[in-house]
Short mmCIF file of C-alpha atoms and ligand atoms in Angstrom, two decimals:
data_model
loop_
_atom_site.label_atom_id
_atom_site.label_comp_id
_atom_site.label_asym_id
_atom_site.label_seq_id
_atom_site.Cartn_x
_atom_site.Cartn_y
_atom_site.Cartn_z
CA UNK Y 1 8.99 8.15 -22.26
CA UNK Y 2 4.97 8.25 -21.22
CA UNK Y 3 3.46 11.34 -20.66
CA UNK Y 4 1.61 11.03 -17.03
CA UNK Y 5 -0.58 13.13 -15.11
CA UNK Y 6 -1.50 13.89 -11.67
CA UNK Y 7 -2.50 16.04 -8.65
CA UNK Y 8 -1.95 14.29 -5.75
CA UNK Y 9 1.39 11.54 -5.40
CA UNK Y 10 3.00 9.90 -2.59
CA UNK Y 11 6.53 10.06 -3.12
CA UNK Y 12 8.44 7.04 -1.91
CA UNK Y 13 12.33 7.20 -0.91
CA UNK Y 14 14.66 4.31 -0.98
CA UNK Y 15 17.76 3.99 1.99
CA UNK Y 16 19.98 3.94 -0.57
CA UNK Y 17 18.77 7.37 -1.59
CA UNK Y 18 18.39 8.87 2.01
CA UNK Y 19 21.99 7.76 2.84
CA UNK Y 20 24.03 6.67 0.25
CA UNK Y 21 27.07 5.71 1.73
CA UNK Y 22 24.76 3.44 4.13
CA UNK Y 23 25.59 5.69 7.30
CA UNK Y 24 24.40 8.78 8.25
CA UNK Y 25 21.86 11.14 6.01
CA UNK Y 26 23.06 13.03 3.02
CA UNK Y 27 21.26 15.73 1.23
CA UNK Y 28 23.45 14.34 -1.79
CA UNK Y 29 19.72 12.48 -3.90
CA UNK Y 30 17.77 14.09 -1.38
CA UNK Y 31 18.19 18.28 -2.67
CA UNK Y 32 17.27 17.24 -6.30
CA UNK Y 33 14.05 15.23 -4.78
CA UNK Y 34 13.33 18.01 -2.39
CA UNK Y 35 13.35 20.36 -5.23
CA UNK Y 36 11.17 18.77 -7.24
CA UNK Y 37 8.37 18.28 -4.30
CA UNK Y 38 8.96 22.36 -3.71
CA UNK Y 39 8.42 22.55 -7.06
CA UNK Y 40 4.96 20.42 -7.33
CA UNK Y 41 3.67 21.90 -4.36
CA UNK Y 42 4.08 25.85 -6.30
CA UNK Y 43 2.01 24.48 -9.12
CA UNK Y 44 -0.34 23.61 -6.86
CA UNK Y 45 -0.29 19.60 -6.07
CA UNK Y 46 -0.31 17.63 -2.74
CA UNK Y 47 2.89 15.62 -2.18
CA UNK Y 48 2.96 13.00 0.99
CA UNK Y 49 6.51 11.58 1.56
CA UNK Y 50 6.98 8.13 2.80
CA UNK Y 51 11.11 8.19 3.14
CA UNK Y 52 12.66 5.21 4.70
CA UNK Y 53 16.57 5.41 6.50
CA UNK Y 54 15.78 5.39 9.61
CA UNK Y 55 18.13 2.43 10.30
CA UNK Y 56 20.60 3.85 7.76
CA UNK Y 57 20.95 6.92 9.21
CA UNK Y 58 21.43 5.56 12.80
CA UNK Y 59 24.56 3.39 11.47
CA UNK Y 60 28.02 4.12 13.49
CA UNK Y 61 25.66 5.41 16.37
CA UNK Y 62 25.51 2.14 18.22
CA UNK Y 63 27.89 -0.78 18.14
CA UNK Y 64 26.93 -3.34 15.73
CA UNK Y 65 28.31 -6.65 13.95
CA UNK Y 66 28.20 -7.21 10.55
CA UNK Y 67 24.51 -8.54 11.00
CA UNK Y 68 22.04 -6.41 13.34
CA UNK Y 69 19.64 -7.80 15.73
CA UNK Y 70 16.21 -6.83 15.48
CA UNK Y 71 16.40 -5.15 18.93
CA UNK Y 72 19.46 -2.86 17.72
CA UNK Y 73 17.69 -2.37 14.49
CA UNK Y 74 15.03 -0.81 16.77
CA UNK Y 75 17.07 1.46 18.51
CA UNK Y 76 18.80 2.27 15.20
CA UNK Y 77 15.44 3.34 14.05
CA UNK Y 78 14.57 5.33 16.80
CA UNK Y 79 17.70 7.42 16.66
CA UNK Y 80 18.22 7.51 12.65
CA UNK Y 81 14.47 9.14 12.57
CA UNK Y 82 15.25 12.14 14.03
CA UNK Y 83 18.30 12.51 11.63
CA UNK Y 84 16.80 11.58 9.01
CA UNK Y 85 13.55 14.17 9.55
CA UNK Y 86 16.20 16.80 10.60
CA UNK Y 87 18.24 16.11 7.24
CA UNK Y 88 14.24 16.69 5.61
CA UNK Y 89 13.08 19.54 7.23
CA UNK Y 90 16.74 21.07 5.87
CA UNK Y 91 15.75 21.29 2.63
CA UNK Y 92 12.69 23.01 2.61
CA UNK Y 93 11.18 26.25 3.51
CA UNK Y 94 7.82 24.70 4.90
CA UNK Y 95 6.89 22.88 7.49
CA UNK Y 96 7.19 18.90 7.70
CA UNK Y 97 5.43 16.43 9.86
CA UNK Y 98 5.90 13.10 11.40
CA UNK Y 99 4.08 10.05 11.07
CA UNK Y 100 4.84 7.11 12.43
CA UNK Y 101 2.23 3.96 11.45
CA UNK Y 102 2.45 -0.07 12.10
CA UNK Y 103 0.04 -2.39 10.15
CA UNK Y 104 -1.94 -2.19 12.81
CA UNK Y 105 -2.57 0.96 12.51
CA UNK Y 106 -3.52 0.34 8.58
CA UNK Y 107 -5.53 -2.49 9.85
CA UNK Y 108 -8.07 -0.91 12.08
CA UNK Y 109 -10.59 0.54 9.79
CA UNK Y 110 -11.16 3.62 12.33
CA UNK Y 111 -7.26 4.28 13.70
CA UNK Y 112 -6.53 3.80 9.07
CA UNK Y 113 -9.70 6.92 9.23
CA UNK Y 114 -7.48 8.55 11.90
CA UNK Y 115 -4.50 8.45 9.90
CA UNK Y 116 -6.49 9.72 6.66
CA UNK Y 117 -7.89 12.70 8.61
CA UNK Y 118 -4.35 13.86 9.61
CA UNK Y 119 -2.42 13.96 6.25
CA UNK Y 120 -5.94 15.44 4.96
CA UNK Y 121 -5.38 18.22 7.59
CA UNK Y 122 -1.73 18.80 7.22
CA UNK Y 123 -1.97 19.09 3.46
CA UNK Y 124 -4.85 21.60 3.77
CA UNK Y 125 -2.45 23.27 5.64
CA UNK Y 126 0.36 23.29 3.71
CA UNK Y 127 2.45 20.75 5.63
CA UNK Y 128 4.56 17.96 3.73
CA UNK Y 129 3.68 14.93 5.74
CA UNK Y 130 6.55 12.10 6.01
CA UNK Y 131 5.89 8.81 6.62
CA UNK Y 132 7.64 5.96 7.93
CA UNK Y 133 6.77 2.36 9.19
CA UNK Y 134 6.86 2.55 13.33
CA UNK Y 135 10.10 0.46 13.58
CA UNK Y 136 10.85 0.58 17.09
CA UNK Y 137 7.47 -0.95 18.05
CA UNK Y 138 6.62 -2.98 15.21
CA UNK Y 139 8.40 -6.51 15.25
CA UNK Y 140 7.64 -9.50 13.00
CA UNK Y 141 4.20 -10.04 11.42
CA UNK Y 142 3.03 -6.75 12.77
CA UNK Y 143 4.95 -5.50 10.59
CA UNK Y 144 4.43 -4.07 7.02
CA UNK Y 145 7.84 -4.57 6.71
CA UNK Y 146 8.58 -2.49 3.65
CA UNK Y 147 8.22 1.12 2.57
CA UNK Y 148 6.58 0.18 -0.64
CA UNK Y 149 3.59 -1.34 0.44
CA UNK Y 150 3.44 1.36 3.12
CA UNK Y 151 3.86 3.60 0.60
CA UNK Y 152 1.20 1.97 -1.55
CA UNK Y 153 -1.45 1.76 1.70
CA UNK Y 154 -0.39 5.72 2.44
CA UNK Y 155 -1.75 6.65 -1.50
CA UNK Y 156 -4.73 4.35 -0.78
CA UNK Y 157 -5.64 6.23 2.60
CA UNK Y 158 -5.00 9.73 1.10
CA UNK Y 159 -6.91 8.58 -2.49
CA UNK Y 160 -4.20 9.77 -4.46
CA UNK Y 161 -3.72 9.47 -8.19
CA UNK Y 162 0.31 8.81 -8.10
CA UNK Y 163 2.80 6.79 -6.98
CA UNK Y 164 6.56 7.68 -7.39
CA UNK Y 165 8.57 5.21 -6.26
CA UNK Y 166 12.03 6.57 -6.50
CA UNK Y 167 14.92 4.02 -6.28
CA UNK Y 168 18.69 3.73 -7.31
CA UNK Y 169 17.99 1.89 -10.87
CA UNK Y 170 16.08 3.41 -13.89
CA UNK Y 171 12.99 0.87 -13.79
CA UNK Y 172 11.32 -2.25 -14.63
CA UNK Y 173 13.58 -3.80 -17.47
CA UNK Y 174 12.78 -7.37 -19.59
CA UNK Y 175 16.28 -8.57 -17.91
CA UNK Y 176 19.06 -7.66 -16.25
CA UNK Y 177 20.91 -5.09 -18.05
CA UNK Y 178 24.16 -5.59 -16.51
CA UNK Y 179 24.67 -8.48 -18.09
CA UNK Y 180 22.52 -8.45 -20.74
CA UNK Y 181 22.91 -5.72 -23.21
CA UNK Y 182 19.56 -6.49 -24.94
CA UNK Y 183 17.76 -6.10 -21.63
CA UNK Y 184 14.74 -3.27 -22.36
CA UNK Y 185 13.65 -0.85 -19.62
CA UNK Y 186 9.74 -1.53 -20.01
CA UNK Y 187 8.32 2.51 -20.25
CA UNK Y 188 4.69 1.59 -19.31
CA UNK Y 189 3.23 -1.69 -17.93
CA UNK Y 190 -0.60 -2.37 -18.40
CA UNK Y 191 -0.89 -5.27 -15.97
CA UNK Y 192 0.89 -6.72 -13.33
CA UNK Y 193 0.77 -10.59 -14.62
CA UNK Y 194 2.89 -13.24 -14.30
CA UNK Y 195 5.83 -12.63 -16.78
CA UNK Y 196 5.56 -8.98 -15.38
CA UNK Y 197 6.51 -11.02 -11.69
CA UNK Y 198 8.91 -13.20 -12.79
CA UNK Y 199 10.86 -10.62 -14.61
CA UNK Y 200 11.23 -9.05 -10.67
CA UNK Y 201 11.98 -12.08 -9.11
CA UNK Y 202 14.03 -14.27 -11.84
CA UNK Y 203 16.72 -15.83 -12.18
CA UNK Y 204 19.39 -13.55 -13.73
CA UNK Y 205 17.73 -10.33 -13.00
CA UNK Y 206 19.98 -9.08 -10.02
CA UNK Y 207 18.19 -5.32 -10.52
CA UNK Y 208 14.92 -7.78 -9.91
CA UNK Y 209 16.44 -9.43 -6.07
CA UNK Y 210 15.96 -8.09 -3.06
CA UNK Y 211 13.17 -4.79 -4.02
CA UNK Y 212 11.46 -5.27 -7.13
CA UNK Y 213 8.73 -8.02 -5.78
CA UNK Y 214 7.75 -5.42 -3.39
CA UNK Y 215 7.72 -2.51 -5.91
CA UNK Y 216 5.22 -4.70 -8.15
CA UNK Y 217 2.66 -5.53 -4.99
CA UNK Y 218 2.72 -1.87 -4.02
CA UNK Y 219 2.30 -1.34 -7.42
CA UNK Y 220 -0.74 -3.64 -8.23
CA UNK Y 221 -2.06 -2.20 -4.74
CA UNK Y 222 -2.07 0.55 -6.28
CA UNK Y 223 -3.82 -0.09 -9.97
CA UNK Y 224 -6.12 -1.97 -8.37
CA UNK Y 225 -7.44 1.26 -6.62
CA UNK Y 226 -7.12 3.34 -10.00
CA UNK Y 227 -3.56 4.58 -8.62
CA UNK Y 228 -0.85 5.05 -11.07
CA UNK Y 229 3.07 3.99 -10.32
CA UNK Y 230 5.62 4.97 -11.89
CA UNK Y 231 9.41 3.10 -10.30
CA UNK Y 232 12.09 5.70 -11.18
CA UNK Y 233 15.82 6.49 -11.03
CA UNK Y 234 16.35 9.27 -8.10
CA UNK Y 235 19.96 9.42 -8.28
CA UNK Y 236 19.51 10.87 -11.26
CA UNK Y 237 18.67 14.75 -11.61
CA UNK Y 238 17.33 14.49 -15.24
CA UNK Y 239 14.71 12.15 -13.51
CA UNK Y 240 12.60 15.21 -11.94
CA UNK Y 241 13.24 17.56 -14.62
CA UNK Y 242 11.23 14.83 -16.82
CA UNK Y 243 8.59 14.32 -13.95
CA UNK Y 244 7.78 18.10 -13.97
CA UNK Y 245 7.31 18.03 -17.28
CA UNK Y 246 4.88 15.35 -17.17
CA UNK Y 247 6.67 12.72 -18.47
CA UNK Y 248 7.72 9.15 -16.92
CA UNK Y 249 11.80 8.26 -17.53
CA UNK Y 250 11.23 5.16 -15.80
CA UNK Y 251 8.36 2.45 -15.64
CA UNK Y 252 4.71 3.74 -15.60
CA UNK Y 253 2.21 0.72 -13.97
CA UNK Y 254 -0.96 2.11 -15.22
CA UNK Y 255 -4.13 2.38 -13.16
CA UNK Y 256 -6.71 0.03 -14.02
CA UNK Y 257 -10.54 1.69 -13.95
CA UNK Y 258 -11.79 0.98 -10.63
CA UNK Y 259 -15.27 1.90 -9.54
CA UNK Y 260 -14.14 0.71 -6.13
CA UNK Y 261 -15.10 3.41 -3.38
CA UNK Y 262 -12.30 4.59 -0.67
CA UNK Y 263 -13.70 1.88 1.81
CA UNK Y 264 -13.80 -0.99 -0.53
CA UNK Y 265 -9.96 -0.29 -1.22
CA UNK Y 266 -9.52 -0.23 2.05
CA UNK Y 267 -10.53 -3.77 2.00
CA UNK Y 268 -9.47 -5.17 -0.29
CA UNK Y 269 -5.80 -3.99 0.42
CA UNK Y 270 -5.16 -2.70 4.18
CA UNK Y 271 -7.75 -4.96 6.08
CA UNK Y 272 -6.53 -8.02 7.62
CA UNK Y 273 -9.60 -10.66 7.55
CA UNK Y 274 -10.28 -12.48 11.08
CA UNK Y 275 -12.06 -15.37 9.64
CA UNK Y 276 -13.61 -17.04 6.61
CA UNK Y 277 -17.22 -17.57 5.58
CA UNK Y 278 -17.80 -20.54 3.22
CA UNK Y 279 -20.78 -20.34 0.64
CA UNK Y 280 -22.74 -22.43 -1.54
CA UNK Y 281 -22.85 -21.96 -5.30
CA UNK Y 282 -25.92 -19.71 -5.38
CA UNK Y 283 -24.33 -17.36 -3.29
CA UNK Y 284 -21.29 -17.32 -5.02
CA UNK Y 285 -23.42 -16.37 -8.48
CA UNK Y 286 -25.07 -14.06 -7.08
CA UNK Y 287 -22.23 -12.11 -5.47
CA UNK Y 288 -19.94 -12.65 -8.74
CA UNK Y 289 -22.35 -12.18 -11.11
CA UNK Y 290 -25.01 -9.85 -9.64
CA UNK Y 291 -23.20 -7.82 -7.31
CA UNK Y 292 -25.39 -8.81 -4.74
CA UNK Y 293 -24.67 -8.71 -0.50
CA UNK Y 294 -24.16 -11.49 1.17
CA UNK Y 295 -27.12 -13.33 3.28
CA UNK Y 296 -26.87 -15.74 5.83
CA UNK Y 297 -28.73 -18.16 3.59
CA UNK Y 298 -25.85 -18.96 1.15
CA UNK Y 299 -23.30 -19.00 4.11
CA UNK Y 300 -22.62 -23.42 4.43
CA UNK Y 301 -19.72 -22.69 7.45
CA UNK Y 302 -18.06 -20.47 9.32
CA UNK Y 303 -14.42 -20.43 10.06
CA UNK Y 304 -12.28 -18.67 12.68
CA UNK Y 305 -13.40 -16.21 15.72
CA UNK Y 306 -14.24 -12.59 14.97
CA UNK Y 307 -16.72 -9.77 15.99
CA UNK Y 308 -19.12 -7.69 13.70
CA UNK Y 309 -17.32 -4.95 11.63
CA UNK Y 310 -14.10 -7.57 11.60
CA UNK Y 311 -13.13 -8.27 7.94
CA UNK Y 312 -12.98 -11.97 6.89
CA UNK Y 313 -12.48 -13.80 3.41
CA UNK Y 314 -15.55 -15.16 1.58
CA UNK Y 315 -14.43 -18.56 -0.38
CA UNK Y 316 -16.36 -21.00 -2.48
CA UNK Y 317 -14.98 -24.48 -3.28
CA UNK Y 318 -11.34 -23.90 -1.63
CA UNK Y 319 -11.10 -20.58 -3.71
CA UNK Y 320 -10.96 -17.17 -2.27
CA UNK Y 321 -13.54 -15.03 -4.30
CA UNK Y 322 -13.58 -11.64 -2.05
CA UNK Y 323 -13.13 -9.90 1.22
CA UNK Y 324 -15.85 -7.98 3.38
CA UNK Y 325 -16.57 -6.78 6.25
CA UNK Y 326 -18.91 -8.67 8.75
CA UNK Y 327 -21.95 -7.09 10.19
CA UNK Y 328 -22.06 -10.11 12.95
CA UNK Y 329 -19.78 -11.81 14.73
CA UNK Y 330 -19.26 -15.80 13.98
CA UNK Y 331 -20.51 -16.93 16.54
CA UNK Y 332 -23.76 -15.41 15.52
CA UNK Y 333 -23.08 -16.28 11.73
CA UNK Y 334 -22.85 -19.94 13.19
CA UNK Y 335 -26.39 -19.59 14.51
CA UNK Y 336 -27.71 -17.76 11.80
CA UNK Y 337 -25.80 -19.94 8.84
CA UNK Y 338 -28.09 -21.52 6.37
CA UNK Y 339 -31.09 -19.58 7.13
CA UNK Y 340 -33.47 -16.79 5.64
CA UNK Y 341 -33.13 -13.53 6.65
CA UNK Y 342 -36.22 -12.83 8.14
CA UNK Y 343 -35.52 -15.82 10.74
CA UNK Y 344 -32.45 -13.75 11.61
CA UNK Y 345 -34.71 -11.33 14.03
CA UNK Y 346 -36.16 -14.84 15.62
CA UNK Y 347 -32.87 -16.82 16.13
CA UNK Y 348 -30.82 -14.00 17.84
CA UNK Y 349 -33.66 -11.94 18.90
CA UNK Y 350 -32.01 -8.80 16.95
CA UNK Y 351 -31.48 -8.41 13.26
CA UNK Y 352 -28.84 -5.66 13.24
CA UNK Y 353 -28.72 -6.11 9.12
CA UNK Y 354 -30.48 -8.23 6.82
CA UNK Y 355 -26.94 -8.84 4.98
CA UNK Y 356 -24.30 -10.70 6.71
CA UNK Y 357 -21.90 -8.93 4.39
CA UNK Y 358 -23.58 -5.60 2.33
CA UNK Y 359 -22.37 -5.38 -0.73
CA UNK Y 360 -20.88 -1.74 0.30
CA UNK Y 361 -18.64 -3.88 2.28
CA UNK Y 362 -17.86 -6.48 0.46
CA UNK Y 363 -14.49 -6.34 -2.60
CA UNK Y 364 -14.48 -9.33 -5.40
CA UNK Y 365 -10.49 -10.73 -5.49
CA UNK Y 366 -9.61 -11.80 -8.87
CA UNK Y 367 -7.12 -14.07 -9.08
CA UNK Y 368 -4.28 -12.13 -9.80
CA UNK Y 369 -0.05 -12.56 -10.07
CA UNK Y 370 0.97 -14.83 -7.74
CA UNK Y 371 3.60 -13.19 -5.81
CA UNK Y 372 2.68 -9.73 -5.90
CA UNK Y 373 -0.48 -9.26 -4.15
N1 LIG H 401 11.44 1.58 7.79
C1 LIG H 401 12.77 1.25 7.36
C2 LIG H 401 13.75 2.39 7.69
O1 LIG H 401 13.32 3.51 7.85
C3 LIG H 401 12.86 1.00 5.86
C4 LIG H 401 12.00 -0.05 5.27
C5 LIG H 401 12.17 -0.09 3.75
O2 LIG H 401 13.04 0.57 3.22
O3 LIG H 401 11.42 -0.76 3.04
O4 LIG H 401 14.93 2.17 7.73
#
């Protein structure tokens, strides 16, 4: 087991754990978990919920067949919420609090600052805030689509230092150990590579199908912003006995040392870019290897529509090397392309920033695992 430490987690609850049977709510996981956050808050930590079921809970309301449109799905949702936030508020002696957020909502650098301000006021206030995706209005590839990543943008908005993903099997193992009895449930994980991936996604692995891909990108999210993860068993009641005590039964993703500031996160991991700006090889030294911003000088094209403030993806021979967000729009990048800074103020007849992309704004993306990003 790895000892762990932390003051501020999002806590992240599987269907399976909000209704086991796969209708209706149960408080059967849900009493040990809500113990365990009662607990935490008395010795003074902040605990954001992101608990998914909304669907779950909603099942035998509605006629459905065996496979659910997305329309009934969103009517499921909308009734199963209120169940399963009654079934919450049941179990504890404070007050609890709704959000519901889209990835637009994540997307839009000021409504994301919205959303940070609330569950900054409703923990200073004592209230357990509970998340869940807005599934009645969000369809398709507005969508976050799971409650991991959600989870993993909620403990980037709030800054905090944990992630506790609590699911129905004990972790991250090296195969699948129902039918391999050598298969090793990996305590701690330094970084999310490749063979970290493909033990998720593998053939053989069936705790790895349908869940664990999207436990490792919330996870890398997450170490990538200095947040730790840790994927445990909450079916089990020894589980939060262990996580009082400060120690992981499951699969700690360490956090890697980021000197990455709130916004830059933000970036990197919630933004969705609008465009692309194409540079030449002395820009892409000096904003790899110098740190530098971004000036219209070393910009060769400009791809896609977009306004200032918009977030677009900087790339350099056909690779992506970071993220950033604009300070003009492209059409007056495509005027200003090529050119010193100082001509900026003559070409447009303003010069709102003598960096096209400051290096405030700007996030450096490493090539990382393939399929968890
Ligand atoms: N938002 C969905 C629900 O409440 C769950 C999504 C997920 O579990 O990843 O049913």
């Amino acid at each position: 087991m790895t000892a762990f430490n932390w003051q501020t987690a999002v806590i992240k609850i599987g269907s399976a754990l909000v209704s086991p049977d796969g209708t209706g709510t149960s408080d059967k996981f849900l009493s040990n978990i809500a113990h365990f956050i009662t607990e935490c808050r008395r010795q003074g930590k902040d605990i954001v919920l992101v608990s998914s079921g909304s669907v779950a809970a909603a099942r035998g309301e509605i006629r459905t067949g065996q496979k659910v449109s997305p329309g009934k799905k969103a009517a499921m949702a909308a009734i199963g919420q209120t169940k399963m936030m009654a079934t919450w508020s049941s179990l504890f002696d404070f007050t609890c609090a709704q959000l519901l957020l889209t990835v637009e909502d994540l997307n839009d650098r000021r409504r994301f600052v919205n959303i940070k301000n609330t569950i900054e006021q409703l923990l200073d206030h004592n209230v357990l805030p509970i998340v869940n995706e807005n599934d009645t209005v969000a369809i398709d590839q507005s969508k976050v689509g799971d409650n991991d990543n959600l989870a993993a943008h909620t403990a980037i908005a709030v800054q905090a230092d944990c992630l506790i993903i609590c699911t129905d099997v004990d972790g991250l193992y090296t195969g699948n150990p129902r039918l391999d009895p050598s298969a090793k449930l990996l305590s701690s994980v330094d970084t999310i590579d490749d063979n970290i991936v493909r033990l998720a996604g593998g053939a053989g692995s069936s705790v790895g199908t349908g869940g664990m891909i999207t436990k490792l990108q919330a996870a890398q999210k997450c170490a990538q912003s200095g947040i730790q993860t840790l994927l445990v068993n909450g079916t089990k009641t020894e589980t939060f006995t262990k996580l009082v005590s400060g120690n992981c039964p499951g699969t700690l993703f360490l956090a890697k040392d980021e000197d990455s500031t709130a916004r830059q996160d933000w970036i990197k991991h919630t933004s969705n870019p609008k465009g692309e700006l194409v540079i030449d090889h002395g820009a892409y030294l000096a904003v790899t290897e110098r740190g530098a911003s971004l000036l219209s000088a070393g910009i060769t094209q400009v791809v896609g529509k977009f306004v200032a403030n918009d977030a677009v993806l900087v790339t350099h021979e056909g690779k992506v090397i970071g993220k950033g967000l604009a300070a003009y729009s492209s059409a007056e990048i495509q005027q200003i392309k090529g050119v010193k800074s100082a001509q900026i103020q003559d070409i447009l007849g303003y010069s709102d920033s003598a960096e096209v992309l400051h290096r405030d704004d700007f996030v450096l993306i490493k090539p990382i695992a393939s399929k968890a990003h």
